[in-house]
XYZ file of C-alpha atoms in Angstrom:
776
model
C 78.732 201.535 164.742
C 75.991 200.678 162.297
C 78.503 199.717 159.583
C 80.563 197.654 162.025
C 77.472 195.631 162.920
C 76.676 194.991 159.227
C 80.237 193.886 158.528
C 80.075 191.418 161.427
C 76.751 190.109 160.236
C 78.092 189.503 156.708
C 81.187 187.824 158.149
C 79.083 185.437 160.248
C 76.926 184.630 157.245
C 79.979 183.924 155.076
C 81.478 181.715 157.775
C 78.234 179.777 158.123
C 78.169 179.186 154.362
C 81.766 178.030 154.215
C 81.307 175.709 157.217
C 78.014 174.186 156.095
C 77.619 170.779 157.845
C 78.460 167.779 155.734
C 75.562 165.694 154.466
C 74.735 162.841 156.871
C 73.298 160.708 154.082
C 75.425 158.813 151.591
C 73.957 158.707 148.080
C 74.785 155.397 146.438
C 72.638 155.892 143.358
C 75.674 156.137 141.070
C 78.025 153.980 143.084
C 80.411 151.480 141.538
C 80.872 147.991 142.992
C 84.405 146.753 143.569
C 84.893 143.059 144.315
C 87.952 141.314 145.716
C 89.591 138.474 143.749
C 88.429 135.944 146.362
C 84.839 136.480 145.207
C 85.299 135.448 141.588
C 84.024 131.913 142.260
C 80.370 130.799 141.958
C 79.410 131.787 145.497
C 81.101 135.161 145.211
C 79.326 135.878 141.947
C 76.018 134.929 143.558
C 76.593 137.449 146.371
C 77.265 140.256 143.906
C 74.272 139.159 141.817
C 71.978 139.284 144.857
C 73.080 142.821 145.710
C 72.671 144.106 142.166
C 69.331 142.370 141.515
C 67.677 143.347 144.797
C 68.662 146.996 144.378
C 67.496 147.013 140.762
C 64.182 145.439 141.766
C 63.483 148.326 144.152
C 65.115 151.270 142.364
C 65.611 150.327 138.687
C 69.237 151.288 139.214
C 71.494 148.903 137.315
C 74.672 148.732 139.349
C 77.752 147.188 137.792
C 81.091 145.977 139.059
C 84.231 147.854 138.082
C 87.758 148.650 139.110
C 88.332 151.689 141.291
C 87.422 154.644 139.083
C 86.329 158.233 139.312
C 82.983 157.448 140.953
C 82.250 159.629 143.941
C 81.149 156.566 145.901
C 82.036 152.884 145.767
C 80.830 149.729 147.483
C 83.671 147.343 148.278
C 82.944 143.656 148.851
C 85.590 141.421 150.352
C 86.397 138.850 152.989
C 88.127 139.685 156.212
C 91.275 137.825 155.179
C 91.548 139.707 151.846
C 94.393 141.757 153.315
C 95.903 142.912 150.018
C 92.530 144.129 148.744
C 91.768 145.963 151.982
C 95.179 147.616 152.146
C 94.890 148.720 148.536
C 91.937 150.927 149.404
C 92.365 151.573 153.118
C 95.153 150.174 155.242
C 93.565 151.118 158.570
C 90.767 148.568 158.302
C 93.119 145.690 157.683
C 95.198 146.570 160.733
C 92.234 146.448 163.113
C 91.831 143.375 165.303
C 88.959 141.212 164.156
C 85.988 140.569 166.403
C 83.951 138.686 163.796
C 82.913 135.076 164.274
C 81.752 132.628 161.608
C 79.092 134.199 159.377
C 79.799 137.658 160.802
C 80.131 140.857 158.786
C 81.144 144.508 158.915
C 79.353 147.432 157.311
C 81.482 150.559 157.388
C 81.515 153.939 155.664
C 84.833 155.741 155.219
C 86.054 158.796 153.400
C 89.269 158.202 151.480
C 90.879 160.926 149.358
C 87.569 162.670 148.872
C 85.722 159.465 147.869
C 82.993 157.706 149.833
C 83.745 154.039 150.443
C 81.107 151.685 151.792
C 82.733 148.470 152.939
C 80.906 145.141 153.204
C 83.353 142.716 154.787
C 82.491 139.110 155.592
C 84.164 136.783 158.048
C 83.391 134.256 155.305
C 81.195 134.195 152.228
C 78.044 133.547 154.206
C 78.921 136.476 156.396
C 79.358 138.671 153.346
C 75.886 137.673 152.129
C 74.427 138.575 155.533
C 76.207 141.918 155.306
C 74.548 142.513 151.946
C 71.236 141.649 153.593
C 71.762 144.202 156.345
C 72.623 146.892 153.805
C 69.467 146.134 151.824
C 67.352 146.280 154.985
C 68.799 149.594 156.154
C 68.982 151.450 152.850
C 66.352 153.958 151.835
C 65.314 152.975 148.315
C 62.984 154.525 145.772
C 62.938 154.673 142.000
C 66.314 155.984 140.842
C 67.581 156.532 144.383
C 69.357 154.597 147.128
C 70.857 156.227 150.214
C 72.172 155.181 153.601
C 73.451 156.978 156.675
C 77.105 157.957 156.476
C 77.636 157.140 160.141
C 77.237 153.449 159.333
C 79.663 151.329 161.339
C 78.334 147.874 162.175
C 80.248 144.792 163.255
C 77.967 141.825 163.803
C 78.139 138.045 164.265
C 75.295 135.576 164.868
C 74.430 134.450 168.367
C 73.121 131.027 167.297
C 74.877 128.823 164.772
C 71.661 127.237 163.455
C 68.890 129.477 162.118
C 66.498 127.860 159.713
C 62.995 127.013 158.590
C 61.185 124.016 157.193
C 59.771 124.314 153.676
C 58.055 121.031 152.901
C 57.163 120.658 149.220
C 54.047 118.602 149.956
C 50.291 118.867 149.807
C 50.043 119.426 153.568
C 51.448 122.927 153.107
C 48.851 125.569 152.331
C 50.791 127.174 149.482
C 54.264 125.734 148.776
C 53.005 122.788 146.738
C 51.942 125.378 144.140
C 55.367 127.046 143.942
C 57.856 126.950 141.103
C 61.623 126.542 141.396
C 61.981 130.277 140.752
C 59.645 131.123 143.635
C 61.572 128.902 146.037
C 64.864 130.407 144.858
C 63.676 133.954 145.512
C 62.066 133.034 148.820
C 65.163 131.243 150.114
C 67.224 134.258 149.073
C 64.940 136.598 151.017
C 65.070 134.400 154.115
C 68.882 134.366 153.917
C 68.999 138.150 153.676
C 67.270 138.178 157.075
C 69.775 135.759 158.608
C 68.570 132.220 157.876
C 71.277 129.657 157.128
C 69.330 126.369 156.853
C 66.317 125.053 154.959
C 64.576 121.751 155.595
C 62.508 119.891 153.016
C 60.195 116.892 153.471
C 61.015 114.467 150.646
C 59.404 111.253 149.394
C 56.121 112.859 148.322
C 54.074 111.082 145.669
C 53.779 112.973 142.361
C 49.977 112.725 142.387
C 49.558 113.733 146.055
C 48.848 117.391 145.208
C 46.927 118.905 142.304
C 49.109 122.000 142.606
C 52.577 120.559 141.984
C 54.489 122.497 139.317
C 57.262 119.919 139.363
C 57.594 116.269 140.272
C 58.454 116.356 144.005
C 61.494 114.122 143.480
C 62.841 116.730 141.067
C 62.006 119.580 143.453
C 63.924 117.805 146.216
C 67.046 118.112 144.092
C 66.260 121.681 142.996
C 65.981 122.784 146.625
C 69.360 121.238 147.309
C 70.798 123.116 144.324
C 69.334 126.403 145.562
C 70.980 125.905 148.954
C 74.266 125.075 147.246
C 73.964 128.231 145.143
C 73.568 130.449 148.225
C 76.040 128.536 150.356
C 73.552 127.577 153.083
C 72.644 124.208 154.595
C 70.080 121.799 153.201
C 68.244 119.536 155.636
C 65.508 116.937 155.259
C 62.839 115.649 157.627
C 62.554 111.923 156.963
C 60.639 109.689 159.401
C 61.694 106.099 159.876
C 59.272 103.387 158.762
C 56.366 103.562 161.196
C 56.923 99.987 162.379
C 60.521 98.859 162.084
C 59.535 95.446 163.425
C 57.708 94.646 160.210
C 59.520 92.307 157.833
C 62.048 94.176 155.628
C 60.970 97.585 156.991
C 64.510 98.388 158.152
C 66.112 97.447 154.827
C 63.464 99.104 152.678
C 63.760 102.319 154.651
C 67.508 102.417 154.054
C 67.122 101.776 150.326
C 64.666 104.643 149.919
C 66.946 106.991 151.814
C 70.051 105.951 149.881
C 68.410 106.664 146.531
C 67.594 110.160 147.756
C 71.085 110.812 149.121
C 72.614 109.725 145.822
C 70.679 112.227 143.721
C 71.052 115.149 146.152
C 74.003 117.470 145.303
C 74.100 119.015 148.789
C 72.862 117.635 152.089
C 73.895 118.720 155.588
C 71.399 117.274 158.018
C 68.904 114.400 158.184
C 66.293 114.766 160.927
C 64.459 111.566 161.858
C 61.574 112.177 164.285
C 61.402 109.472 166.906
C 57.627 109.778 166.910
C 54.957 111.842 165.136
C 54.776 109.753 163.023
C 55.690 106.296 164.287
C 55.952 104.641 167.676
C 59.189 102.682 167.326
C 61.011 101.778 170.497
C 64.556 103.199 170.631
C 65.885 99.624 170.783
C 64.881 99.230 167.118
C 65.116 102.886 166.101
C 68.765 103.287 167.169
C 70.106 100.435 164.964
C 68.187 101.908 162.041
C 69.683 105.357 162.641
C 73.191 103.869 162.939
C 72.837 102.140 159.573
C 71.296 105.275 158.080
C 74.333 107.280 159.175
C 76.626 104.871 157.326
C 74.585 105.241 154.143
C 74.560 109.031 154.480
C 78.363 109.235 154.884
C 78.861 107.446 151.549
C 77.335 110.382 149.684
C 77.647 113.329 152.071
C 80.593 112.756 154.426
C 80.044 115.946 156.439
C 76.305 115.481 156.908
C 74.835 114.343 160.211
C 71.941 112.299 161.577
C 69.635 113.998 164.083
C 66.750 112.460 166.041
C 63.921 113.691 168.276
C 62.177 111.943 171.155
C 58.720 113.196 170.147
C 55.989 111.109 171.722
C 58.428 109.054 173.834
C 57.190 107.900 177.222
C 59.431 107.891 180.291
C 60.805 104.408 179.637
C 61.758 105.220 176.040
C 63.407 108.488 177.090
C 65.454 106.736 179.788
C 66.514 104.009 177.358
C 67.694 106.538 174.779
C 69.752 108.679 177.156
C 71.282 105.655 178.860
C 72.405 104.479 175.433
C 73.975 107.860 174.625
C 75.740 108.124 177.949
C 77.032 104.550 177.806
C 77.889 104.098 174.120
C 78.636 107.731 173.131
C 78.069 106.950 169.439
C 79.945 109.061 166.887
C 77.380 108.445 164.161
C 74.838 110.752 165.847
C 75.204 114.492 165.237
C 72.570 115.825 167.598
C 69.189 115.758 169.269
C 66.100 117.691 168.148
C 63.429 118.997 170.503
C 60.034 119.303 168.844
C 56.354 119.312 169.799
C 55.635 116.476 172.292
C 59.349 116.050 173.111
C 60.465 115.947 176.752
C 61.057 119.405 178.269
C 63.929 121.405 176.808
C 65.727 121.853 180.114
C 65.551 118.120 180.873
C 66.893 117.067 177.470
C 69.653 119.653 177.644
C 70.725 118.307 181.031
C 70.672 114.678 179.891
C 72.365 115.216 176.527
C 76.143 114.618 176.554
C 78.126 117.708 175.538
C 79.522 116.066 172.400
C 76.100 116.299 170.744
C 74.436 119.403 169.393
C 70.911 120.315 170.404
C 68.455 121.708 167.872
C 65.052 123.255 168.527
C 62.108 122.430 166.236
C 59.495 125.002 167.331
C 56.068 125.315 165.767
C 55.664 128.971 164.729
C 52.966 128.199 162.195
C 49.871 127.050 164.128
C 47.451 128.646 166.553
C 45.617 125.736 168.222
C 46.448 122.062 168.871
C 50.082 123.011 168.671
C 53.354 123.768 170.401
C 52.691 127.484 170.867
C 48.933 128.169 170.933
C 47.512 131.655 170.640
C 47.021 132.962 174.175
C 43.434 133.585 175.352
C 42.228 133.574 171.766
C 38.605 134.484 171.242
C 36.518 131.445 170.304
C 35.137 133.230 167.250
C 38.671 133.424 165.835
C 39.375 129.813 166.769
C 36.211 128.693 164.979
C 36.809 130.699 161.805
C 40.556 131.235 161.438
C 41.310 127.792 162.837
C 44.723 126.231 163.107
C 46.691 127.747 160.252
C 45.716 131.345 159.465
C 47.868 134.303 158.497
C 49.437 134.847 161.917
C 51.984 137.664 162.319
C 52.661 137.690 166.082
C 56.005 139.380 166.737
C 55.349 140.073 170.418
C 54.233 136.518 171.224
C 56.897 134.703 169.243
C 59.666 136.922 170.572
C 58.501 135.922 174.060
C 58.591 132.239 173.147
C 62.003 132.600 171.514
C 63.552 134.202 174.566
C 62.037 131.599 176.888
C 63.248 128.530 175.014
C 65.965 128.909 172.389
C 68.816 129.668 174.794
C 68.778 126.014 175.864
C 69.800 124.944 172.355
C 72.382 125.556 169.627
C 69.689 127.033 167.429
C 66.601 126.078 165.504
C 64.915 125.055 162.293
C 61.286 125.983 162.745
C 58.286 123.857 161.876
C 56.177 125.577 159.239
C 53.474 124.510 156.812
C 53.041 127.510 154.575
C 53.629 131.134 153.735
C 51.146 132.498 156.294
C 53.780 132.768 159.062
C 56.277 134.778 157.012
C 56.648 137.557 159.606
C 57.293 134.974 162.323
C 60.046 133.327 160.266
C 61.900 136.590 159.731
C 61.488 137.474 163.399
C 63.054 134.168 164.512
C 65.884 134.423 161.982
C 66.782 137.852 163.298
C 66.430 136.896 166.969
C 68.645 133.918 166.180
C 71.217 136.436 165.019
C 70.782 138.643 168.089
C 68.186 137.689 170.681
C 68.279 141.156 172.264
C 67.225 142.995 169.114
C 64.288 145.358 169.284
C 61.465 143.492 167.566
C 60.004 146.785 166.335
C 63.233 147.379 164.435
C 63.048 143.863 162.964
C 59.489 144.409 161.744
C 60.426 147.862 160.446
C 63.257 146.346 158.397
C 60.872 143.653 157.155
C 58.479 146.311 155.900
C 61.216 148.510 154.455
C 62.702 145.589 152.527
C 59.454 144.109 151.204
C 57.216 147.182 150.922
C 59.575 150.146 150.587
C 61.011 152.938 152.711
C 58.047 155.253 152.357
C 55.499 152.806 153.739
C 57.720 150.928 156.200
C 56.802 152.669 159.440
C 53.054 152.665 158.795
C 53.047 149.039 157.682
C 55.106 147.959 160.701
C 52.584 149.620 163.013
C 49.843 147.858 161.054
C 51.457 144.455 161.708
C 51.567 145.074 165.446
C 47.931 146.190 165.247
C 46.998 142.882 163.625
C 48.576 141.050 166.542
C 46.566 143.173 168.984
C 43.377 142.151 167.144
C 43.848 138.733 168.767
C 44.264 140.110 172.273
C 41.339 139.355 174.558
C 37.610 139.133 173.854
C 36.613 140.361 170.408
C 33.582 142.200 171.729
C 35.820 144.225 174.057
C 38.526 144.903 171.469
C 37.859 148.310 169.897
C 41.146 148.121 168.023
C 39.864 145.650 165.432
C 37.916 148.341 163.578
C 40.778 150.826 163.768
C 43.202 148.196 162.440
C 41.000 147.785 159.384
C 40.948 151.562 158.915
C 44.767 151.582 158.994
C 45.054 148.902 156.313
C 42.330 150.446 154.153
C 44.218 153.735 154.216
C 47.447 151.937 153.341
C 45.728 150.204 150.430
C 44.504 153.521 149.077
C 47.808 155.272 149.643
C 50.032 152.570 148.127
C 48.094 150.847 145.318
C 51.364 149.713 143.722
C 51.697 147.119 146.522
C 48.482 145.330 145.570
C 50.469 142.643 143.739
C 52.813 141.941 146.674
C 51.772 138.665 148.314
C 53.025 139.640 151.759
C 50.977 142.828 151.544
C 47.975 140.800 150.350
C 48.190 138.544 153.405
C 48.207 141.404 155.884
C 45.322 143.180 154.163
C 43.363 139.913 154.112
C 43.701 139.488 157.875
C 42.558 143.045 158.591
C 39.340 142.512 156.638
C 38.738 139.020 157.988
C 39.111 140.099 161.627
C 36.692 142.971 161.168
C 34.196 140.688 159.437
C 34.337 138.185 162.301
C 33.735 140.921 164.849
C 30.695 142.258 163.010
C 29.263 138.767 162.773
C 29.932 138.066 166.449
C 28.218 141.271 167.560
C 25.154 140.404 165.497
C 24.970 136.691 166.302
C 25.582 137.164 170.039
C 22.659 139.586 170.110
C 20.477 137.082 168.243
C 21.257 134.336 170.746
C 20.387 136.631 173.649
C 17.127 137.574 171.930
C 16.324 133.896 171.361
C 16.757 133.198 175.088
C 14.324 136.025 175.871
C 11.807 134.319 173.600
C 12.353 131.001 175.392
C 11.719 132.708 178.737
C 8.126 133.208 177.538
C 7.599 129.509 176.855
C 5.171 129.093 179.752
C 2.983 131.763 178.204
C 3.213 130.937 174.508
C 3.878 127.212 174.779
C 7.147 125.329 174.311
C 6.759 124.470 170.619
C 5.722 128.009 169.662
C 8.638 129.442 171.680
C 11.014 127.109 169.893
C 9.748 128.105 166.447
C 9.964 131.793 167.365
C 13.509 131.365 168.712
C 14.589 129.613 165.507
C 13.269 132.523 163.435
C 15.363 134.886 165.526
C 18.484 132.753 165.155
C 18.041 132.502 161.375
C 18.256 136.256 160.886
C 21.342 137.401 158.966
C 23.203 140.657 158.805
C 22.789 141.784 155.196
C 23.920 145.372 155.622
C 26.099 146.908 152.912
C 29.098 146.943 155.230
C 28.861 143.206 155.870
C 28.387 142.417 152.174
C 31.336 144.593 151.176
C 33.638 143.055 153.774
C 32.779 139.537 152.653
C 33.285 140.413 148.986
C 36.701 141.907 149.760
C 37.746 138.814 151.723
C 36.778 136.495 148.881
C 38.544 138.702 146.322
C 41.702 138.727 148.423
C 41.525 134.947 148.768
C 41.472 134.649 144.988
C 44.352 137.125 144.654
C 46.481 135.134 147.081
C 45.744 131.923 145.214
C 46.864 133.537 141.974
C 50.023 135.063 143.457
C 51.382 132.254 145.667
C 48.915 129.387 145.395
C 47.464 130.074 148.840
C 44.681 127.513 149.256
C 42.078 129.164 151.482
C 39.240 126.830 150.560
C 38.904 123.083 150.129
C 36.224 123.044 147.393
C 37.398 126.152 145.551
C 41.195 125.928 145.808
C 41.688 122.243 146.694
C 43.318 122.816 150.056
C 44.612 119.624 151.659
C 41.983 119.855 154.406
C 39.856 122.408 156.201
C 42.403 122.951 158.974
C 45.176 123.833 156.479
C 44.366 127.523 156.263
C 41.001 127.066 154.513
C 39.536 130.086 156.291
C 37.140 130.988 153.452
C 35.179 127.824 154.226
C 34.282 129.211 157.671
C 32.822 132.559 156.664
C 29.321 131.312 157.547
C 29.912 128.976 160.489
C 27.706 130.146 163.397
C 29.515 132.198 166.013
C 26.731 131.548 168.481
C 25.141 128.281 169.617
C 22.641 128.201 166.739
C 23.469 124.675 165.551
C 23.491 123.254 169.089
C 20.188 124.966 169.856
C 18.577 123.586 166.693
C 19.560 120.051 167.717
C 18.428 120.589 171.314
C 15.090 121.970 170.131
C 14.470 118.779 168.132
C 15.066 116.754 171.294
C 12.785 119.004 173.331
C 9.926 118.632 170.851
C 10.057 114.867 171.355
C 9.612 115.088 175.148
C 6.388 113.598 176.418
C 4.948 116.481 178.459
C 4.778 120.256 178.261
C 6.333 120.591 181.700
C 9.344 118.543 180.631
C 9.712 120.678 177.524
C 9.552 123.922 179.477
C 11.947 122.583 182.100
C 14.484 121.667 179.427
C 14.102 125.047 177.702
C 14.715 126.769 181.033
C 17.915 124.751 181.443
C 19.053 125.628 177.905
C 18.466 129.358 178.228
C 20.095 129.614 181.679
C 23.056 127.347 180.834
C 25.510 130.245 181.187
C 23.493 132.277 183.717
C 23.150 130.183 186.897
C 21.659 133.015 188.987
C 22.637 135.653 191.531
C 25.651 134.738 193.627
C 26.615 131.956 191.231
C 29.286 131.914 188.537
C 29.812 130.296 185.139
C 32.929 130.136 182.984
C 33.343 128.844 179.481
C 36.885 127.624 180.084
C 38.315 128.555 176.697
C 36.511 131.842 176.270
C 38.752 134.882 176.200
C 35.988 136.569 178.186
C 36.064 134.010 181.017
C 36.258 136.079 184.195
C 37.716 133.517 186.562
C 40.063 131.452 184.356
C 43.656 132.431 185.116
C 45.559 129.613 183.387
C 47.631 130.528 180.365
C 49.488 127.273 179.906
C 50.524 125.432 176.789
C 46.973 124.085 176.550
C 45.294 127.419 177.261
C 43.048 127.016 174.229
C 42.657 123.814 172.321
C 40.184 122.727 169.747
C 38.326 119.424 169.514
C 38.080 119.790 165.712
C 35.208 117.448 164.953
C 33.656 117.065 161.507
C 36.423 119.134 159.876
C 35.629 122.109 162.076
C 31.873 121.967 161.473
C 30.906 120.539 164.860
C 27.352 121.155 166.066
C 28.316 120.901 169.747
C 28.029 123.889 172.055
C 30.808 126.370 171.402
C 32.110 125.884 174.930
C 32.342 122.128 174.306
C 34.373 122.499 171.130
C 37.296 124.223 172.853
C 38.815 123.187 176.154
C 41.712 123.029 178.557
C 43.263 119.901 180.012
C 44.031 121.397 183.417
C 42.522 124.863 183.860
C 42.918 127.099 186.881
C 40.036 129.260 188.117
C 40.077 131.789 190.947
C 37.200 133.494 192.781
C 37.032 136.258 195.380
C 34.322 137.388 197.791
C 32.404 134.129 198.006
C 29.934 133.993 200.886
C 31.670 131.856 203.571
C 28.290 131.055 205.143
C 26.695 129.827 201.918
C 26.594 126.328 200.457
C 28.161 126.018 197.013
C 28.196 123.274 194.435
C 30.943 123.073 191.814
C 29.698 121.671 188.511
C 32.078 120.618 185.739
C 31.456 119.704 182.119
C 33.999 118.232 179.762
C 35.118 114.727 178.912
C 36.605 111.868 180.892
C 38.022 112.465 184.344
C 37.963 115.663 186.421
C 40.344 115.378 189.386
C 39.239 118.618 191.003
C 40.908 120.424 193.886
C 39.425 123.356 195.799
C 42.119 125.449 197.481
C 44.429 122.447 197.189
C 42.059 119.822 198.626
C 40.695 117.059 196.396
C 36.906 117.022 196.444
C 34.657 114.004 196.207
C 31.914 114.128 193.592
C 28.264 113.336 194.177
C 27.692 113.101 190.429
C 30.311 111.923 187.935
C 29.318 111.666 184.286
C 32.170 111.414 181.783
C 30.634 112.242 178.397
C 30.513 115.528 176.521
C 27.869 117.910 177.874
C 27.370 115.693 180.890
C 28.132 116.853 184.413
C 30.243 116.164 187.449
C 29.199 117.823 190.712
C 31.302 118.489 193.808
C 29.867 119.951 197.035
C 32.219 122.659 198.321
C 32.950 122.426 202.085
C 32.445 125.767 203.847
C 35.704 125.372 205.754
C 37.642 125.790 202.502
C 36.300 129.270 201.783
C 36.423 130.896 205.189
C 38.162 133.938 203.694
C 35.843 134.055 200.687
C 38.573 132.977 198.261
C 38.471 129.875 196.084
C 41.045 128.428 193.682
C 39.995 125.489 191.530
C 42.658 123.294 189.936
C 42.619 119.940 188.162
C 45.185 117.152 188.502
C 46.108 115.483 185.205
C 45.190 111.802 185.154
C 47.766 109.321 183.859
C 46.713 109.210 180.218
C 50.002 109.258 178.332
C 48.958 106.046 176.605
C 45.936 107.780 175.059
C 45.730 109.878 171.927
C 45.124 113.529 172.881
C 41.562 113.303 171.518
C 40.804 110.606 174.101
C 42.360 112.426 177.032
C 40.313 114.109 179.739
C 39.528 117.785 179.404
C 37.414 120.544 180.964
C 35.045 122.770 178.985
C 32.696 124.488 181.496
C 32.795 125.208 185.236
C 29.994 126.511 187.462
C 30.189 127.606 191.106
C 26.517 127.489 192.109
C 25.202 129.102 195.268
C 22.528 126.895 196.787
């Protein structure tokens, strides 16, 4: 019995050895590359070159093309209609019914006569390049090693036909004006490998307009076109019409400038002319210009099209334009573009005849005064990071994508620098498949740019950076832990220190933590200064002022603060050296302070120090002590109106009663290049905020006080209130008695009607900065 058991045991062991499960991972480290005859042209050679170079860059493996040989594994590149090639190596694939659309691809592993075959099949050559991109994003790569799952079987086609980004070689961009042709070539390649198929330049830049230009911009315009031709993708340009076409010879001169550009451009697919921003031409003069422009364009690029946006158009201009389209149905127009300040997407889509395409021009690059502002952004970030910081926001921009893009045929995003790189890749991939898991997209981003080993940790770190911007800084405990994550990643992967994408993410982690430390300290100093002012009746107004100023002038000089600042400045220098990122106007010659010059705001007060200093000077000039003390009492209780009363800084992320999260949820006055001395609450605003209150005392008398600028057409629970005081300047007040009958249930909702101010520049339009509900 004992021997029988042993024999059975040995038998089971032998069977388990002989039936050992096959490896689930395909090792491609020694693979050969086999290319169909249809890929022996320039585009085909580029595709093979991209695959070989990108693998070599990450693994030091030098793949080569060959005929079918004795290699254990081979990568086969072909087009879907290469039937002879497919049948030569596997007849079953060629017999399958195709489901691929334009630009689609298949990635498929098969075992054939004991050999591993990895197929990359394109519906066309673009599709084949996108298939290469997917392979590179999925593969696990390390030095001397590249593997991929054997179960690979992907068939994929893009959801949107237009997926692109703007790359303006101009001084307005915060980094691109410092780039070489080689940098643009590599960057365009990388964007294509994530699904982009269009790139838009902004030509006609003056050679002396940027100190950073590596090449005359007229030469770079052509080089960009050549890069797009090399990779088989579309080249677009953003070219405004003359700002006033009614001026003598403006129409003719505009056409001449455009024609010279078209003539020297080897490839051009789309010309986008914004109807406004810049310019205010009426469509009655803009349309004839566009018609003539289309004729000039066809002479040099017969398949290219003219596109126009209605940015900044009022109702009359919009009606004129659509009536023209519906009546004349011109063939010279390719499509309509929807950009910032265009009419609503749904309205344009409905009005646009079906013969025209519809392109989206979304702003994924800015945080305030923009198309897609950061939601409920803390004022300390708005003051320091400003309009154009490093801004990876996959959750937010996926939300915006899914809300808007389905009304269009696709998009070319508005961008002004390298800081929004994560957002670009996210949109390219959602343009391919809008239902993709954004965590997978970010994981592939990190695997491709940082490596397989670090990918998961880095992807989590990117989502943590986005959470840093969620809600009030002082309530966000994640900011410190995000810095810990990125510090640990720095220590663990020092080889990534030279990677500019890595540098950007590390920079943000340190900057956010620095801002929080400053805000904690400076908020405490302001509170302490108000305590000093509360003693003004005892110590005297002037003495209280001097004591409060001493408190406000205190600085945090701890080692932690000094080290954080040093690291931020070092990273700013590193980014300038690697990609020309201009994070300072005086040091790096940024175009202006709002163009990502975040180093210039490391010392801007995050409390009301500057406003208080100016107010104190006014107080000292008052004629009596009582007046001085009265004014100091008003200053120190500005945000604390007393028991039973409420105050909200409209644009503060900590505002308890503000419920509006509209497209103007935080905006920024931006005075004096971001160095305004106004109250912090005055510097940021909403045009039409919504505030809601519960448990008001229905028997009490309340007064609603509003600060802001211009008009304030206030409604309480839907009823327009009449003011008893109505001042229109900054830091002046409007006051509205609140009828008791409106709050019988203790609830109050405050809204503001928008006055008719379309004719005004946004800086002149009415806005709200502060709201008080004061119990009398």
